[in-house]
CSV table of C-alpha atoms in Angstrom, one decimal:
chain,number,residue,atom,x,y,z
A,1,MET,CA,239.2,164.3,138.2
A,2,LEU,CA,242.6,166.0,139.1
A,3,LYS,CA,241.0,169.4,138.9
A,4,GLU,CA,238.5,168.4,141.6
A,5,CYS,CA,241.4,168.6,144.1
A,6,SER,CA,241.9,172.2,143.2
A,7,LYS,CA,238.6,173.1,144.8
A,8,ILE,CA,240.3,172.7,148.2
A,9,LEU,CA,242.9,175.3,147.1
A,10,ARG,CA,240.1,177.8,146.4
A,11,ILE,CA,238.9,177.2,150.0
A,12,ALA,CA,242.4,177.7,151.2
A,13,GLN,CA,242.5,181.1,149.4
A,14,GLU,CA,239.3,182.1,151.2
A,15,ALA,CA,240.8,181.1,154.6
A,16,ASN,CA,244.0,182.9,153.9
A,17,ALA,CA,242.1,186.0,152.9
A,18,ALA,CA,240.3,185.8,156.2
A,19,LEU,CA,243.6,185.4,158.0
A,20,ARG,CA,244.8,188.6,156.3
A,21,THR,CA,242.5,190.7,158.5
A,22,PHE,CA,244.7,189.8,161.5
A,23,ALA,CA,247.3,192.4,160.3
A,24,SER,CA,244.7,195.2,160.6
A,25,SER,CA,242.0,194.1,162.9
A,26,THR,CA,240.6,191.0,164.6
A,27,LEU,CA,240.1,187.6,163.1
A,28,ASP,CA,236.8,186.2,162.1
A,29,MET,CA,237.4,182.7,163.6
A,30,ALA,CA,233.9,181.5,162.8
A,31,SER,CA,234.5,182.2,159.1
A,32,ILE,CA,237.8,180.4,159.1
A,33,ARG,CA,236.3,177.5,161.0
A,34,ARG,CA,233.5,177.1,158.5
A,35,LEU,CA,236.0,177.1,155.7
A,36,GLU,CA,238.1,174.4,157.5
A,37,GLN,CA,235.0,172.3,157.8
A,38,LYS,CA,234.0,172.9,154.2
A,39,ALA,CA,237.5,171.7,153.1
A,40,ASP,CA,237.0,168.5,155.2
A,41,VAL,CA,233.6,167.9,153.4
A,42,GLU,CA,235.3,168.4,150.0
A,43,LYS,CA,238.2,166.2,150.9
A,44,PHE,CA,235.8,163.4,151.9
A,45,ARG,CA,233.7,163.8,148.7
A,46,ILE,CA,236.7,163.9,146.4
A,47,ALA,CA,238.3,160.9,148.2
A,48,ASN,CA,235.2,158.9,147.7
A,49,MET,CA,235.3,159.7,143.9
A,50,ILE,CA,238.9,158.8,143.7
A,51,THR,CA,238.5,155.5,145.5
A,52,SER,CA,235.3,154.5,143.7
A,53,GLY,CA,237.2,153.8,140.4
A,54,ALA,CA,237.2,157.3,138.9
A,55,VAL,CA,241.0,157.3,139.0
A,56,ALA,CA,243.5,154.9,137.4
A,57,PRO,CA,245.1,152.7,140.0
A,58,ASN,CA,248.7,153.8,139.2
A,59,VAL,CA,247.9,157.4,140.5
A,60,LEU,CA,245.3,156.6,143.1
A,61,ASP,CA,247.7,156.8,146.1
A,62,ASN,CA,249.3,160.0,144.9
A,63,MET,CA,245.9,161.6,144.3
A,64,LEU,CA,244.9,160.8,147.9
A,65,LEU,CA,248.2,162.1,149.1
A,66,LEU,CA,247.7,165.4,147.1
A,67,LEU,CA,244.2,165.7,148.6
A,68,GLY,CA,245.5,165.3,152.1
A,69,HIS,CA,248.2,167.9,151.6
A,70,GLU,CA,245.8,170.4,150.2
A,71,ASP,CA,243.4,169.8,153.2
A,72,ASP,CA,246.5,170.3,155.4
A,73,ILE,CA,246.9,173.8,154.0
A,74,VAL,CA,243.5,174.8,155.2
A,75,ASN,CA,244.0,173.0,158.5
A,76,SER,CA,247.3,174.9,159.0
A,77,ILE,CA,245.7,178.2,158.3
A,78,TYR,CA,242.9,177.4,160.8
A,79,ASN,CA,245.5,176.3,163.4
A,80,LEU,CA,247.5,179.5,162.9
A,81,ALA,CA,244.4,181.6,163.3
A,82,ARG,CA,243.5,179.9,166.5
A,83,GLU,CA,247.0,180.5,167.9
A,84,LEU,CA,246.8,184.2,167.0
A,85,CYS,CA,243.4,184.5,168.8
A,86,ARG,CA,244.6,182.7,171.9
A,87,TYR,CA,247.2,185.1,173.2
A,88,GLY,CA,246.9,188.9,173.1
A,89,THR,CA,250.3,190.4,174.0
A,90,LYS,CA,250.3,193.5,176.1
A,91,ASP,CA,253.6,194.6,174.4
A,92,GLU,CA,252.6,196.8,171.5
A,93,GLU,CA,256.0,196.5,169.8
A,94,GLU,CA,255.7,192.7,169.9
A,95,ALA,CA,252.2,192.8,168.7
A,96,ARG,CA,253.1,195.0,165.7
A,97,TYR,CA,256.0,192.7,164.9
A,98,ILE,CA,253.9,189.5,165.0
A,99,ARG,CA,251.2,191.2,162.8
A,100,ALA,CA,253.9,192.2,160.3
A,101,GLN,CA,255.3,188.7,160.1
A,102,VAL,CA,251.9,187.1,159.7
A,103,ALA,CA,251.1,189.6,157.0
A,104,GLU,CA,254.3,188.6,155.2
A,105,VAL,CA,253.4,184.9,155.5
A,106,VAL,CA,249.8,185.5,154.2
A,107,GLN,CA,251.3,187.2,151.2
A,108,LEU,CA,253.7,184.3,150.5
A,109,VAL,CA,250.8,181.8,150.9
A,110,ASP,CA,248.7,183.9,148.4
A,111,SER,CA,251.5,183.6,145.9
A,112,ALA,CA,252.0,179.9,146.6
A,113,LEU,CA,248.3,179.1,146.2
A,114,GLU,CA,248.1,181.0,142.9
A,115,THR,CA,251.1,179.1,141.7
A,116,LEU,CA,249.6,175.8,142.7
A,117,LEU,CA,246.4,176.6,140.9
A,118,GLY,CA,248.5,177.5,137.9
A,119,MET,CA,250.1,174.0,138.1
A,120,TYR,CA,246.7,172.5,137.5
A,121,GLU,CA,246.5,174.3,134.1
A,122,GLN,CA,249.9,173.0,132.9
A,123,GLY,CA,250.5,169.9,130.8
A,124,ASP,CA,254.2,170.6,130.2
A,125,VAL,CA,256.4,168.9,132.8
A,126,THR,CA,259.2,171.4,132.3
A,127,LYS,CA,256.8,174.3,133.2
A,128,LEU,CA,255.4,172.3,136.1
A,129,ARG,CA,258.9,171.9,137.5
A,130,PHE,CA,259.5,175.6,137.2
A,131,LEU,CA,256.3,176.4,139.0
A,132,ARG,CA,257.2,173.8,141.7
A,133,GLN,CA,260.6,175.6,142.1
A,134,THR,CA,258.7,178.9,142.5
A,135,ILE,CA,256.8,177.4,145.4
A,136,GLU,CA,260.0,176.1,146.9
A,137,ARG,CA,261.5,179.6,146.8
A,138,LEU,CA,258.3,181.0,148.5
A,139,GLU,CA,258.6,178.3,151.2
A,140,GLU,CA,262.3,179.2,151.7
A,141,THR,CA,261.3,182.8,152.2
A,142,GLY,CA,258.8,181.6,154.7
A,143,ASP,CA,261.6,179.8,156.5
A,144,ASP,CA,263.4,183.1,156.8
A,145,VAL,CA,260.3,184.7,158.4
A,146,LYS,CA,260.1,181.8,160.9
A,147,GLU,CA,263.8,182.1,161.7
A,148,SER,CA,263.5,185.8,162.2
A,149,MET,CA,260.6,185.3,164.7
A,150,LEU,CA,262.7,182.7,166.5
A,151,ASP,CA,265.7,185.0,166.6
A,152,LEU,CA,263.6,187.7,168.2
A,153,VAL,CA,262.2,185.5,170.9
A,154,TYR,CA,265.6,184.1,171.9
A,155,ALA,CA,267.2,187.6,171.8
A,156,ARG,CA,265.2,189.3,174.4
A,157,PRO,CA,263.6,188.5,177.7
A,158,ALA,CA,260.0,187.3,177.5
A,159,THR,CA,257.3,185.7,179.7
A,160,PHE,CA,256.8,182.0,179.1
A,161,GLN,CA,253.4,182.8,177.4
A,162,SER,CA,254.9,185.3,175.1
A,163,PHE,CA,257.9,183.0,174.2
A,164,TYR,CA,255.6,180.1,173.6
A,165,HIS,CA,253.1,182.1,171.5
A,166,ILE,CA,255.8,183.5,169.2
A,167,VAL,CA,257.5,180.1,168.7
A,168,GLN,CA,254.1,178.5,168.0
A,169,THR,CA,253.1,181.2,165.6
A,170,ALA,CA,256.4,180.9,163.7
A,171,HIS,CA,256.0,177.1,163.3
A,172,LEU,CA,252.3,177.2,162.4
A,173,ALA,CA,252.9,179.9,159.8
A,174,ASP,CA,255.7,177.7,158.4
A,175,ASN,CA,253.4,174.7,158.2
A,176,VAL,CA,251.1,176.5,155.8
A,177,LEU,CA,253.9,177.0,153.3
A,178,ASP,CA,255.2,173.5,153.9
A,179,GLY,CA,251.7,172.2,152.9
A,180,CYS,CA,251.9,174.2,149.7
A,181,GLU,CA,255.3,172.7,148.8
A,182,ASP,CA,254.1,169.2,149.7
A,183,SER,CA,251.1,169.7,147.4
A,184,ALA,CA,253.3,170.9,144.6
A,185,ASP,CA,255.5,167.8,144.9
A,186,ALA,CA,252.5,165.5,144.8
A,187,LEU,CA,250.9,167.3,141.9
A,188,LEU,CA,254.2,167.2,139.9
A,189,THR,CA,254.5,163.4,140.6
A,190,ILE,CA,250.9,162.8,139.4
A,191,VAL,CA,251.1,164.9,136.2
A,192,SER,CA,254.6,163.5,135.4
A,193,SER,CA,253.3,159.9,135.7
A,194,ILE,CA,250.3,160.7,133.5
A,195,ILE,CA,252.2,162.5,130.8
A,196,THR,CA,255.2,160.2,130.5
């Protein structure tokens, strides 16, 4: 049953791959929206399985929490994509900078999602903790990207729209990696309680 939850991570990988196109061209928002909806359907299906007695009561709440965190990853990718489509800056230097920062976050999310999927294959709590720490380091690198974007926006004059867009983009990008770390925490808790 636990591996059912990993299906949402596969959807997150597809959505993140679609987000990657922002660095080189325009986003396919319809595709990302379909993936977000697909994740919602999977979340509902898996939650029904979990609550219908397919999961032991001692891990039920944590399974639902994990499911919610993984769905949040897809939702955060969708929200980031929407923000990127909302505002087209006229400043080419600013546009290049935002594309570069988003590309870096997409790469970090790729690594975090691969590591999360690897956690599903582990039965050793020590190795699980190591993988969780790997995700934490990726999230901290994402924090550095966010701070860099915020430093830029406060260091130079900007229109309100530009200021708001960069701040929103920084926080929304950070939310994706936060969701990966939250999922890793929940998964570690579940597997630890099953093994020990």
